[in-house]
Amino acid sequence: MTTWTDRTAAQPITLSGASGIDRAAHHRLDEAWLAAAWSHPTTRVFVVSGGQALVDDAPDGRTELVMTPSFEAPLTETHRYFLGTDEDGVRYFALQKDALPGRMDQSARPAGLREAGALLSARDAGLLVHAVALENWQRLHRFCSRCGERTVIAAAGHIRRCPACGAEHYPRTDPAVIMLVTDDQDRALLGRQMHWPEGRFSTLAGFVEPGESIEQAVVREVAEEAGVTVGEVEYVASQPWPFPSSLMLGFMARAASSRIQVDGEEIHEARWFSRDELRAAFKSGEVLPPSGISIAARLIELWYGEPLPRA
C-alpha cells in the first residue's frame, strides 16, 4: 500500500531537506571547544537580523548565504549562535545583530526565508532556518517566566539561564497542523483568510491545543474554521516554520460531510474545488496559489497531481 508519506520521499519540502549539517549539540556547553571553533580559519559566519540575512545571486544562477571567516565577522560577545558542522569539518555560526552589515561590492541583498528559502541550497536553508528560529526566540524571551529577572544566553544560543532563580529556558516550538481535506467526490477544500490578497486560497491550518493529539487538532480545526466534519486523518510530512516558532505538521484528511460554514474570523471564505475547477481558476487568475515555500503548496500538489503555478 502506498501512503502519502511515500509519495513525498522524492519531493523534499522547502526548509525540511537534509542539510548535511550536524548540529553537534554536545559541543554547546564546551566553552573551550567553541572558542577554538570560532577562531578556526575554516569557520564560516553570517549575520541574522529581523529574520533576514544577506544573500548573493551567483552568475551561475545559484543563491547563496553571504558568509565570512570569523575574523571578518562583526564583533559580538553574547549573541553568537553555534549552528553545527558539515562533513568537511567546517563550523558554522550565526551572529544576531540589530542591523545587517553593508557590503563593499554592493552585490548582496537582504532576504528572509519567505523570499530566499526556496532558492537556497539545502545547507544554506537549513542554517538560515536554525538561525532565524533562535533569533526569534532570543528576542521574545529575554526575561525569566518564573521571577521576571533578565536572563543570560548559554549553550551557544540554545539556552537562557536566570541568574536569580536558576531556571533554564529552552527555545520553544509550537506544533501546528496544516491539512488538505478532500470529500467523497475527491474535491479539495481550500480557504481564504481575510487579510490575504484577493483570490489567495490555501489549506486550512491551526495550532495544537494543550492536552490534544495532532489528529484531534486536525478534526477540531477543520470543524471550527469551515464547519466540515473530518473522519480519516493521515500524516504526510512536517516543516519547520519559524514565523516565529512553529513546526507545521502536514496531513491529508477525508471529510465526512461537505457542507461549509466558515467561522468568519480565521477563515473568510472556503470552497470545494475539483482538479479541473482549480486548474481553470488558476488560469483565469480567480485563484492565486499559496506560497511555494509553504508545505501547503506540497499538500495541494500531492492531490492535484502536478506542480502548482507560482505566484
PDB file of C-alpha atoms in Angstrom:
ATOM      1  CA  MET A   1       0.000   0.000   0.000  1.00  0.00           C
ATOM      2  CA  THR A   2       1.393   3.411  -0.992  1.00  0.00           C
ATOM      3  CA  THR A   3       0.963   6.132   1.620  1.00  0.00           C
ATOM      4  CA  TRP A   4       1.060   9.879   1.225  1.00  0.00           C
ATOM      5  CA  THR A   5       4.369   9.861   3.092  1.00  0.00           C
ATOM      6  CA  ASP A   6       5.847   7.506   0.481  1.00  0.00           C
ATOM      7  CA  ARG A   7       4.851   9.942  -2.263  1.00  0.00           C
ATOM      8  CA  THR A   8       6.776  12.811  -0.664  1.00  0.00           C
ATOM      9  CA  ALA A   9      10.057  10.890  -0.423  1.00  0.00           C
ATOM     10  CA  ALA A  10      11.378  12.113  -3.770  1.00  0.00           C
ATOM     11  CA  GLN A  11       9.933  15.623  -3.335  1.00  0.00           C
ATOM     12  CA  PRO A  12      11.734  17.372  -0.466  1.00  0.00           C
ATOM     13  CA  ILE A  13       9.717  20.116   1.185  1.00  0.00           C
ATOM     14  CA  THR A  14      11.371  23.533   1.369  1.00  0.00           C
ATOM     15  CA  LEU A  15      13.217  24.111   4.680  1.00  0.00           C
ATOM     16  CA  SER A  16      12.862  20.393   5.507  1.00  0.00           C
ATOM     17  CA  GLY A  17      15.509  18.750   3.308  1.00  0.00           C
ATOM     18  CA  ALA A  18      18.646  17.062   4.613  1.00  0.00           C
ATOM     19  CA  SER A  19      21.074  19.942   5.084  1.00  0.00           C
ATOM     20  CA  GLY A  20      24.238  17.938   5.673  1.00  0.00           C
ATOM     21  CA  ILE A  21      24.777  19.880   8.908  1.00  0.00           C
ATOM     22  CA  ASP A  22      25.415  18.051  12.167  1.00  0.00           C
ATOM     23  CA  ARG A  23      24.100  20.344  14.905  1.00  0.00           C
ATOM     24  CA  ALA A  24      26.685  18.805  17.278  1.00  0.00           C
ATOM     25  CA  ALA A  25      24.676  19.721  20.369  1.00  0.00           C
ATOM     26  CA  HIS A  26      27.255  18.034  22.632  1.00  0.00           C
ATOM     27  CA  HIS A  27      29.632  20.946  21.945  1.00  0.00           C
ATOM     28  CA  ARG A  28      27.249  23.716  23.013  1.00  0.00           C
ATOM     29  CA  LEU A  29      28.352  23.675  26.656  1.00  0.00           C
ATOM     30  CA  ASP A  30      32.057  23.197  25.896  1.00  0.00           C
ATOM     31  CA  GLU A  31      33.360  26.753  26.003  1.00  0.00           C
ATOM     32  CA  ALA A  32      36.936  25.736  25.160  1.00  0.00           C
ATOM     33  CA  TRP A  33      35.772  23.845  22.067  1.00  0.00           C
ATOM     34  CA  LEU A  34      33.513  26.712  20.987  1.00  0.00           C
ATOM     35  CA  ALA A  35      36.352  29.215  21.355  1.00  0.00           C
ATOM     36  CA  ALA A  36      38.643  27.033  19.250  1.00  0.00           C
ATOM     37  CA  ALA A  37      35.901  26.500  16.663  1.00  0.00           C
ATOM     38  CA  TRP A  38      35.262  30.243  16.435  1.00  0.00           C
ATOM     39  CA  SER A  39      38.927  31.023  15.797  1.00  0.00           C
ATOM     40  CA  HIS A  40      39.474  28.232  13.240  1.00  0.00           C
ATOM     41  CA  PRO A  41      40.315  29.584   9.750  1.00  0.00           C
ATOM     42  CA  THR A  42      37.683  27.421   8.016  1.00  0.00           C
ATOM     43  CA  THR A  43      34.809  28.557  10.246  1.00  0.00           C
ATOM     44  CA  ARG A  44      32.071  30.438   8.455  1.00  0.00           C
ATOM     45  CA  VAL A  45      29.769  33.093   9.934  1.00  0.00           C
ATOM     46  CA  PHE A  46      26.710  35.032   8.808  1.00  0.00           C
ATOM     47  CA  VAL A  47      24.637  37.775  10.415  1.00  0.00           C
ATOM     48  CA  VAL A  48      20.912  37.464  11.039  1.00  0.00           C
ATOM     49  CA  SER A  49      18.743  40.454  11.859  1.00  0.00           C
ATOM     50  CA  GLY A  50      14.978  40.726  11.933  1.00  0.00           C
ATOM     51  CA  GLY A  51      14.617  37.342  10.252  1.00  0.00           C
ATOM     52  CA  GLN A  52      16.864  38.320   7.359  1.00  0.00           C
ATOM     53  CA  ALA A  53      20.407  37.598   6.232  1.00  0.00           C
ATOM     54  CA  LEU A  54      22.497  38.733   3.290  1.00  0.00           C
ATOM     55  CA  VAL A  55      22.276  36.539   0.196  1.00  0.00           C
ATOM     56  CA  ASP A  56      24.129  36.745  -3.089  1.00  0.00           C
ATOM     57  CA  ASP A  57      22.966  35.693  -6.548  1.00  0.00           C
ATOM     58  CA  ALA A  58      25.859  33.917  -8.237  1.00  0.00           C
ATOM     59  CA  PRO A  59      26.468  34.206 -12.007  1.00  0.00           C
ATOM     60  CA  ASP A  60      25.511  30.543 -12.457  1.00  0.00           C
ATOM     61  CA  GLY A  61      22.036  31.220 -11.043  1.00  0.00           C
ATOM     62  CA  ARG A  62      22.594  29.924  -7.524  1.00  0.00           C
ATOM     63  CA  THR A  63      21.542  31.974  -4.496  1.00  0.00           C
ATOM     64  CA  GLU A  64      23.855  31.664  -1.503  1.00  0.00           C
ATOM     65  CA  LEU A  65      24.100  32.914   2.043  1.00  0.00           C
ATOM     66  CA  VAL A  66      26.834  35.533   2.413  1.00  0.00           C
ATOM     67  CA  MET A  67      29.278  34.014   4.899  1.00  0.00           C
ATOM     68  CA  THR A  68      32.658  35.235   6.078  1.00  0.00           C
ATOM     69  CA  PRO A  69      35.547  33.847   8.137  1.00  0.00           C
ATOM     70  CA  SER A  70      35.091  34.551  11.819  1.00  0.00           C
ATOM     71  CA  PHE A  71      37.934  37.078  11.883  1.00  0.00           C
ATOM     72  CA  GLU A  72      35.994  39.235   9.396  1.00  0.00           C
ATOM     73  CA  ALA A  73      32.687  38.977  11.273  1.00  0.00           C
ATOM     74  CA  PRO A  74      31.191  41.856  13.299  1.00  0.00           C
ATOM     75  CA  LEU A  75      32.057  41.868  16.985  1.00  0.00           C
ATOM     76  CA  THR A  76      29.585  40.397  19.497  1.00  0.00           C
ATOM     77  CA  GLU A  77      30.177  38.589  22.757  1.00  0.00           C
ATOM     78  CA  THR A  78      26.731  37.252  23.607  1.00  0.00           C
ATOM     79  CA  HIS A  79      24.539  36.830  20.541  1.00  0.00           C
ATOM     80  CA  ARG A  80      26.776  34.272  18.837  1.00  0.00           C
ATOM     81  CA  TYR A  81      24.997  31.036  17.995  1.00  0.00           C
ATOM     82  CA  PHE A  82      26.723  27.783  17.073  1.00  0.00           C
ATOM     83  CA  LEU A  83      24.724  26.055  14.337  1.00  0.00           C
ATOM     84  CA  GLY A  84      26.779  22.931  13.661  1.00  0.00           C
ATOM     85  CA  THR A  85      29.430  21.395  11.432  1.00  0.00           C
ATOM     86  CA  ASP A  86      29.412  19.875   7.961  1.00  0.00           C
ATOM     87  CA  GLU A  87      31.030  16.668   6.714  1.00  0.00           C
ATOM     88  CA  ASP A  88      34.237  18.558   5.911  1.00  0.00           C
ATOM     89  CA  GLY A  89      34.546  19.783   9.497  1.00  0.00           C
ATOM     90  CA  VAL A  90      33.587  23.391   8.733  1.00  0.00           C
ATOM     91  CA  ARG A  91      31.899  25.043  11.722  1.00  0.00           C
ATOM     92  CA  TYR A  92      29.033  27.472  11.238  1.00  0.00           C
ATOM     93  CA  PHE A  93      27.944  30.337  13.489  1.00  0.00           C
ATOM     94  CA  ALA A  94      25.223  32.976  13.237  1.00  0.00           C
ATOM     95  CA  LEU A  95      25.513  36.413  14.799  1.00  0.00           C
ATOM     96  CA  GLN A  96      22.386  38.259  15.886  1.00  0.00           C
ATOM     97  CA  LYS A  97      22.703  41.985  15.267  1.00  0.00           C
ATOM     98  CA  ASP A  98      20.376  44.988  15.210  1.00  0.00           C
ATOM     99  CA  ALA A  99      21.122  45.524  11.522  1.00  0.00           C
ATOM    100  CA  LEU A 100      22.733  43.654   8.673  1.00  0.00           C
ATOM    101  CA  PRO A 101      26.228  44.774   7.668  1.00  0.00           C
ATOM    102  CA  GLY A 102      26.799  46.600   4.406  1.00  0.00           C
ATOM    103  CA  ARG A 103      28.777  45.090   1.537  1.00  0.00           C
ATOM    104  CA  MET A 104      31.528  46.984  -0.270  1.00  0.00           C
ATOM    105  CA  ASP A 105      30.782  45.319  -3.596  1.00  0.00           C
ATOM    106  CA  GLN A 106      27.024  46.011  -3.328  1.00  0.00           C
ATOM    107  CA  SER A 107      26.249  42.592  -4.794  1.00  0.00           C
ATOM    108  CA  ALA A 108      24.485  41.174  -1.753  1.00  0.00           C
ATOM    109  CA  ARG A 109      20.906  41.833  -0.750  1.00  0.00           C
ATOM    110  CA  PRO A 110      18.927  41.212   2.444  1.00  0.00           C
ATOM    111  CA  ALA A 111      16.390  38.400   2.249  1.00  0.00           C
ATOM    112  CA  GLY A 112      14.240  36.345   4.572  1.00  0.00           C
ATOM    113  CA  LEU A 113      13.152  32.734   4.370  1.00  0.00           C
ATOM    114  CA  ARG A 114       9.896  33.505   2.581  1.00  0.00           C
ATOM    115  CA  GLU A 115      11.810  35.137  -0.253  1.00  0.00           C
ATOM    116  CA  ALA A 116      15.001  33.086  -0.419  1.00  0.00           C
ATOM    117  CA  GLY A 117      14.166  29.809   1.305  1.00  0.00           C
ATOM    118  CA  ALA A 118      13.257  28.033  -1.926  1.00  0.00           C
ATOM    119  CA  LEU A 119      16.305  29.462  -3.743  1.00  0.00           C
ATOM    120  CA  LEU A 120      18.978  28.483  -1.231  1.00  0.00           C
ATOM    121  CA  SER A 121      20.729  25.119  -1.125  1.00  0.00           C
ATOM    122  CA  ALA A 122      19.554  22.644   1.500  1.00  0.00           C
ATOM    123  CA  ARG A 123      22.637  23.507   3.571  1.00  0.00           C
ATOM    124  CA  ASP A 124      22.087  27.265   3.470  1.00  0.00           C
ATOM    125  CA  ALA A 125      18.326  26.986   4.009  1.00  0.00           C
ATOM    126  CA  GLY A 126      18.923  24.695   6.995  1.00  0.00           C
ATOM    127  CA  LEU A 127      21.430  27.097   8.519  1.00  0.00           C
ATOM    128  CA  LEU A 128      19.173  30.100   8.000  1.00  0.00           C
ATOM    129  CA  VAL A 129      16.028  28.477   9.390  1.00  0.00           C
ATOM    130  CA  HIS A 130      18.009  27.434  12.502  1.00  0.00           C
ATOM    131  CA  ALA A 131      19.412  30.942  12.954  1.00  0.00           C
ATOM    132  CA  VAL A 132      16.084  32.706  12.385  1.00  0.00           C
ATOM    133  CA  ALA A 133      14.327  30.419  14.860  1.00  0.00           C
ATOM    134  CA  LEU A 134      16.966  31.142  17.512  1.00  0.00           C
ATOM    135  CA  GLU A 135      16.858  34.876  16.815  1.00  0.00           C
ATOM    136  CA  ASN A 136      13.065  34.992  17.144  1.00  0.00           C
ATOM    137  CA  TRP A 137      13.178  33.101  20.426  1.00  0.00           C
ATOM    138  CA  GLN A 138      16.030  35.193  21.833  1.00  0.00           C
ATOM    139  CA  ARG A 139      14.253  38.464  21.041  1.00  0.00           C
ATOM    140  CA  LEU A 140      10.967  37.377  22.611  1.00  0.00           C
ATOM    141  CA  HIS A 141      12.240  35.602  25.749  1.00  0.00           C
ATOM    142  CA  ARG A 142      14.697  37.905  27.454  1.00  0.00           C
ATOM    143  CA  PHE A 143      13.148  37.659  30.924  1.00  0.00           C
ATOM    144  CA  CYS A 144      12.581  34.716  33.246  1.00  0.00           C
ATOM    145  CA  SER A 145       8.981  33.481  33.220  1.00  0.00           C
ATOM    146  CA  ARG A 146       9.362  32.387  36.860  1.00  0.00           C
ATOM    147  CA  CYS A 147      10.717  35.508  38.545  1.00  0.00           C
ATOM    148  CA  GLY A 148      10.953  38.209  35.886  1.00  0.00           C
ATOM    149  CA  GLU A 149      14.736  38.644  36.066  1.00  0.00           C
ATOM    150  CA  ARG A 150      16.640  39.286  32.820  1.00  0.00           C
ATOM    151  CA  THR A 151      18.158  36.019  31.624  1.00  0.00           C
ATOM    152  CA  VAL A 152      21.577  35.370  30.082  1.00  0.00           C
ATOM    153  CA  ILE A 153      22.459  33.356  26.989  1.00  0.00           C
ATOM    154  CA  ALA A 154      24.115  29.953  27.375  1.00  0.00           C
ATOM    155  CA  ALA A 155      24.779  26.792  25.364  1.00  0.00           C
ATOM    156  CA  ALA A 156      25.865  28.731  22.286  1.00  0.00           C
ATOM    157  CA  GLY A 157      22.460  30.381  21.993  1.00  0.00           C
ATOM    158  CA  HIS A 158      20.246  27.386  22.796  1.00  0.00           C
ATOM    159  CA  ILE A 159      19.516  28.106  26.489  1.00  0.00           C
ATOM    160  CA  ARG A 160      18.686  31.214  28.516  1.00  0.00           C
ATOM    161  CA  ARG A 161      19.550  30.989  32.212  1.00  0.00           C
ATOM    162  CA  CYS A 162      18.122  33.064  35.025  1.00  0.00           C
ATOM    163  CA  PRO A 163      20.863  34.331  37.373  1.00  0.00           C
ATOM    164  CA  ALA A 164      18.291  34.986  40.121  1.00  0.00           C
ATOM    165  CA  CYS A 165      16.325  31.748  40.459  1.00  0.00           C
ATOM    166  CA  GLY A 166      18.496  29.392  38.392  1.00  0.00           C
ATOM    167  CA  ALA A 167      15.764  28.458  35.913  1.00  0.00           C
ATOM    168  CA  GLU A 168      16.801  27.328  32.449  1.00  0.00           C
ATOM    169  CA  HIS A 169      14.658  28.246  29.461  1.00  0.00           C
ATOM    170  CA  TYR A 170      14.831  26.476  26.112  1.00  0.00           C
ATOM    171  CA  PRO A 171      13.716  27.509  22.615  1.00  0.00           C
ATOM    172  CA  ARG A 172      10.034  26.773  22.163  1.00  0.00           C
ATOM    173  CA  THR A 173       8.434  25.182  19.155  1.00  0.00           C
ATOM    174  CA  ASP A 174       4.676  25.453  18.717  1.00  0.00           C
ATOM    175  CA  PRO A 175       3.117  22.466  16.904  1.00  0.00           C
ATOM    176  CA  ALA A 176       0.601  23.439  14.248  1.00  0.00           C
ATOM    177  CA  VAL A 177      -1.431  21.211  11.951  1.00  0.00           C
ATOM    178  CA  ILE A 178      -1.967  22.006   8.288  1.00  0.00           C
ATOM    179  CA  MET A 179      -4.249  19.798   6.223  1.00  0.00           C
ATOM    180  CA  LEU A 180      -5.717  19.272   2.807  1.00  0.00           C
ATOM    181  CA  VAL A 181      -9.269  17.992   3.211  1.00  0.00           C
ATOM    182  CA  THR A 182     -10.942  16.051   0.382  1.00  0.00           C
ATOM    183  CA  ASP A 183     -14.550  14.873   0.125  1.00  0.00           C
ATOM    184  CA  ASP A 184     -16.212  11.777  -1.359  1.00  0.00           C
ATOM    185  CA  GLN A 185     -16.023  13.395  -4.810  1.00  0.00           C
ATOM    186  CA  ASP A 186     -12.269  13.867  -4.363  1.00  0.00           C
ATOM    187  CA  ARG A 187     -12.644  17.640  -4.288  1.00  0.00           C
ATOM    188  CA  ALA A 188     -10.218  19.690  -2.200  1.00  0.00           C
ATOM    189  CA  LEU A 189     -11.299  22.141   0.482  1.00  0.00           C
ATOM    190  CA  LEU A 190      -9.401  25.428   0.281  1.00  0.00           C
ATOM    191  CA  GLY A 191      -9.947  28.524   2.362  1.00  0.00           C
ATOM    192  CA  ARG A 192      -9.072  32.201   2.343  1.00  0.00           C
ATOM    193  CA  GLN A 193      -8.218  34.418   5.280  1.00  0.00           C
ATOM    194  CA  MET A 194      -9.500  37.984   5.488  1.00  0.00           C
ATOM    195  CA  HIS A 195      -6.072  39.660   5.323  1.00  0.00           C
ATOM    196  CA  TRP A 196      -4.813  37.652   2.328  1.00  0.00           C
ATOM    197  CA  PRO A 197      -4.684  39.140  -1.180  1.00  0.00           C
ATOM    198  CA  GLU A 198      -7.918  38.776  -3.126  1.00  0.00           C
ATOM    199  CA  GLY A 199      -8.080  35.298  -4.659  1.00  0.00           C
ATOM    200  CA  ARG A 200      -5.399  33.690  -2.466  1.00  0.00           C
ATOM    201  CA  PHE A 201      -6.614  30.253  -1.315  1.00  0.00           C
ATOM    202  CA  SER A 202      -4.745  27.632   0.667  1.00  0.00           C
ATOM    203  CA  THR A 203      -5.157  24.689   3.015  1.00  0.00           C
ATOM    204  CA  LEU A 204      -6.639  25.045   6.487  1.00  0.00           C
ATOM    205  CA  ALA A 205      -4.298  25.162   9.473  1.00  0.00           C
ATOM    206  CA  GLY A 206      -4.238  25.807  13.207  1.00  0.00           C
ATOM    207  CA  PHE A 207      -2.330  25.308  16.433  1.00  0.00           C
ATOM    208  CA  VAL A 208      -2.458  22.173  18.568  1.00  0.00           C
ATOM    209  CA  GLU A 209      -4.080  22.925  21.929  1.00  0.00           C
ATOM    210  CA  PRO A 210      -2.901  21.653  25.355  1.00  0.00           C
ATOM    211  CA  GLY A 211      -3.902  18.057  26.046  1.00  0.00           C
ATOM    212  CA  GLU A 212      -4.754  17.404  22.402  1.00  0.00           C
ATOM    213  CA  SER A 213      -3.297  14.940  19.902  1.00  0.00           C
ATOM    214  CA  ILE A 214      -2.329  16.223  16.470  1.00  0.00           C
ATOM    215  CA  GLU A 215      -5.073  14.105  14.886  1.00  0.00           C
ATOM    216  CA  GLN A 216      -7.639  15.619  17.219  1.00  0.00           C
ATOM    217  CA  ALA A 217      -6.342  19.068  16.299  1.00  0.00           C
ATOM    218  CA  VAL A 218      -6.943  18.386  12.600  1.00  0.00           C
ATOM    219  CA  VAL A 219     -10.547  17.372  13.242  1.00  0.00           C
ATOM    220  CA  ARG A 220     -11.221  20.312  15.576  1.00  0.00           C
ATOM    221  CA  GLU A 221      -9.614  22.989  13.386  1.00  0.00           C
ATOM    222  CA  VAL A 222     -11.485  21.942  10.233  1.00  0.00           C
ATOM    223  CA  ALA A 223     -14.773  21.897  12.147  1.00  0.00           C
ATOM    224  CA  GLU A 224     -14.103  25.291  13.750  1.00  0.00           C
ATOM    225  CA  GLU A 225     -12.887  27.079  10.636  1.00  0.00           C
ATOM    226  CA  ALA A 226     -15.064  25.556   7.911  1.00  0.00           C
ATOM    227  CA  GLY A 227     -17.835  23.640   9.697  1.00  0.00           C
ATOM    228  CA  VAL A 228     -16.772  20.414   7.936  1.00  0.00           C
ATOM    229  CA  THR A 229     -16.648  17.108   9.818  1.00  0.00           C
ATOM    230  CA  VAL A 230     -13.454  15.110   9.255  1.00  0.00           C
ATOM    231  CA  GLY A 231     -13.101  11.345   9.551  1.00  0.00           C
ATOM    232  CA  GLU A 232      -9.875   9.718   8.362  1.00  0.00           C
ATOM    233  CA  VAL A 233      -6.632  11.638   9.008  1.00  0.00           C
ATOM    234  CA  GLU A 234      -3.238  10.631   7.588  1.00  0.00           C
ATOM    235  CA  TYR A 235       0.113  12.249   8.385  1.00  0.00           C
ATOM    236  CA  VAL A 236       2.218  13.334   5.382  1.00  0.00           C
ATOM    237  CA  ALA A 237       5.279  15.349   6.425  1.00  0.00           C
ATOM    238  CA  SER A 238       6.471  18.227   8.604  1.00  0.00           C
ATOM    239  CA  GLN A 239       8.142  21.571   8.003  1.00  0.00           C
ATOM    240  CA  PRO A 240       9.906  23.971  10.368  1.00  0.00           C
ATOM    241  CA  TRP A 241       8.167  27.332  10.196  1.00  0.00           C
ATOM    242  CA  PRO A 242       9.994  29.969  12.282  1.00  0.00           C
ATOM    243  CA  PHE A 243       7.401  32.722  11.857  1.00  0.00           C
ATOM    244  CA  PRO A 244       8.083  32.963  14.703  1.00  0.00           C
ATOM    245  CA  SER A 245       8.329  29.456  16.217  1.00  0.00           C
ATOM    246  CA  SER A 246       6.093  26.819  14.655  1.00  0.00           C
ATOM    247  CA  LEU A 247       6.505  23.277  13.403  1.00  0.00           C
ATOM    248  CA  MET A 248       3.965  22.587  10.663  1.00  0.00           C
ATOM    249  CA  LEU A 249       2.619  19.021  10.711  1.00  0.00           C
ATOM    250  CA  GLY A 250       1.066  18.215   7.355  1.00  0.00           C
ATOM    251  CA  PHE A 251      -1.929  15.903   6.885  1.00  0.00           C
ATOM    252  CA  MET A 252      -4.352  14.638   4.288  1.00  0.00           C
ATOM    253  CA  ALA A 253      -7.858  14.334   5.723  1.00  0.00           C
ATOM    254  CA  ARG A 254     -11.122  12.886   4.431  1.00  0.00           C
ATOM    255  CA  ALA A 255     -14.339  14.809   5.012  1.00  0.00           C
ATOM    256  CA  ALA A 256     -17.396  13.031   6.357  1.00  0.00           C
ATOM    257  CA  SER A 257     -19.579  15.983   5.330  1.00  0.00           C
ATOM    258  CA  SER A 258     -19.434  18.567   2.546  1.00  0.00           C
ATOM    259  CA  ARG A 259     -21.496  21.448   3.945  1.00  0.00           C
ATOM    260  CA  ILE A 260     -19.322  24.515   4.558  1.00  0.00           C
ATOM    261  CA  GLN A 261     -19.958  27.071   7.275  1.00  0.00           C
ATOM    262  CA  VAL A 262     -16.932  29.308   7.792  1.00  0.00           C
ATOM    263  CA  ASP A 263     -16.259  30.910  11.154  1.00  0.00           C
ATOM    264  CA  GLY A 264     -15.816  34.371   9.612  1.00  0.00           C
ATOM    265  CA  GLU A 265     -12.804  35.046  11.826  1.00  0.00           C
ATOM    266  CA  GLU A 266      -9.962  32.723  10.881  1.00  0.00           C
ATOM    267  CA  ILE A 267     -11.467  31.844   7.509  1.00  0.00           C
ATOM    268  CA  HIS A 268     -13.369  34.407   5.440  1.00  0.00           C
ATOM    269  CA  GLU A 269     -14.268  32.085   2.562  1.00  0.00           C
ATOM    270  CA  ALA A 270     -13.935  28.359   1.810  1.00  0.00           C
ATOM    271  CA  ARG A 271     -14.747  26.369  -1.313  1.00  0.00           C
ATOM    272  CA  TRP A 272     -14.596  22.836  -2.682  1.00  0.00           C
ATOM    273  CA  PHE A 273     -12.523  22.539  -5.868  1.00  0.00           C
ATOM    274  CA  SER A 274     -12.260  19.693  -8.337  1.00  0.00           C
ATOM    275  CA  ARG A 275      -8.931  19.488 -10.156  1.00  0.00           C
ATOM    276  CA  ASP A 276     -10.453  20.889 -13.329  1.00  0.00           C
ATOM    277  CA  GLU A 277     -12.102  23.738 -11.430  1.00  0.00           C
ATOM    278  CA  LEU A 278      -8.867  24.627  -9.666  1.00  0.00           C
ATOM    279  CA  ARG A 279      -6.873  24.457 -12.907  1.00  0.00           C
ATOM    280  CA  ALA A 280      -9.340  26.791 -14.610  1.00  0.00           C
ATOM    281  CA  ALA A 281      -9.316  29.164 -11.625  1.00  0.00           C
ATOM    282  CA  PHE A 282      -5.512  29.307 -11.687  1.00  0.00           C
ATOM    283  CA  LYS A 283      -5.556  30.006 -15.423  1.00  0.00           C
ATOM    284  CA  SER A 284      -8.119  32.802 -15.168  1.00  0.00           C
ATOM    285  CA  GLY A 285      -6.444  34.364 -12.144  1.00  0.00           C
ATOM    286  CA  GLU A 286      -9.544  33.892  -9.999  1.00  0.00           C
ATOM    287  CA  VAL A 287      -7.472  31.818  -7.556  1.00  0.00           C
ATOM    288  CA  LEU A 288      -3.894  32.520  -6.519  1.00  0.00           C
ATOM    289  CA  PRO A 289      -1.805  29.563  -5.281  1.00  0.00           C
ATOM    290  CA  PRO A 290      -0.185  29.517  -1.838  1.00  0.00           C
ATOM    291  CA  SER A 291       3.471  30.430  -1.476  1.00  0.00           C
ATOM    292  CA  GLY A 292       5.811  27.853  -2.960  1.00  0.00           C
ATOM    293  CA  ILE A 293       7.870  27.778   0.222  1.00  0.00           C
ATOM    294  CA  SER A 294       4.966  26.517   2.328  1.00  0.00           C
ATOM    295  CA  ILE A 295       4.107  22.870   2.899  1.00  0.00           C
ATOM    296  CA  ALA A 296       0.570  23.935   1.919  1.00  0.00           C
ATOM    297  CA  ALA A 297       1.660  24.011  -1.717  1.00  0.00           C
ATOM    298  CA  ARG A 298       3.085  20.493  -1.447  1.00  0.00           C
ATOM    299  CA  LEU A 299      -0.084  19.104   0.125  1.00  0.00           C
ATOM    300  CA  ILE A 300      -2.182  20.573  -2.673  1.00  0.00           C
ATOM    301  CA  GLU A 301       0.256  19.278  -5.303  1.00  0.00           C
ATOM    302  CA  LEU A 302       0.008  15.734  -3.918  1.00  0.00           C
ATOM    303  CA  TRP A 303      -3.718  15.813  -4.619  1.00  0.00           C
ATOM    304  CA  TYR A 304      -3.534  17.995  -7.747  1.00  0.00           C
ATOM    305  CA  GLY A 305      -1.040  15.699  -9.464  1.00  0.00           C
ATOM    306  CA  GLU A 306       1.277  18.383 -10.845  1.00  0.00           C
ATOM    307  CA  PRO A 307       3.212  21.453  -9.688  1.00  0.00           C
ATOM    308  CA  LEU A 308       1.121  24.492  -8.864  1.00  0.00           C
ATOM    309  CA  PRO A 309       1.684  27.709 -10.806  1.00  0.00           C
ATOM    310  CA  ARG A 310       3.961  30.055  -8.916  1.00  0.00           C
ATOM    311  CA  ALA A 311       2.792  33.476  -7.883  1.00  0.00           C
TER     312      ALA A 311
END
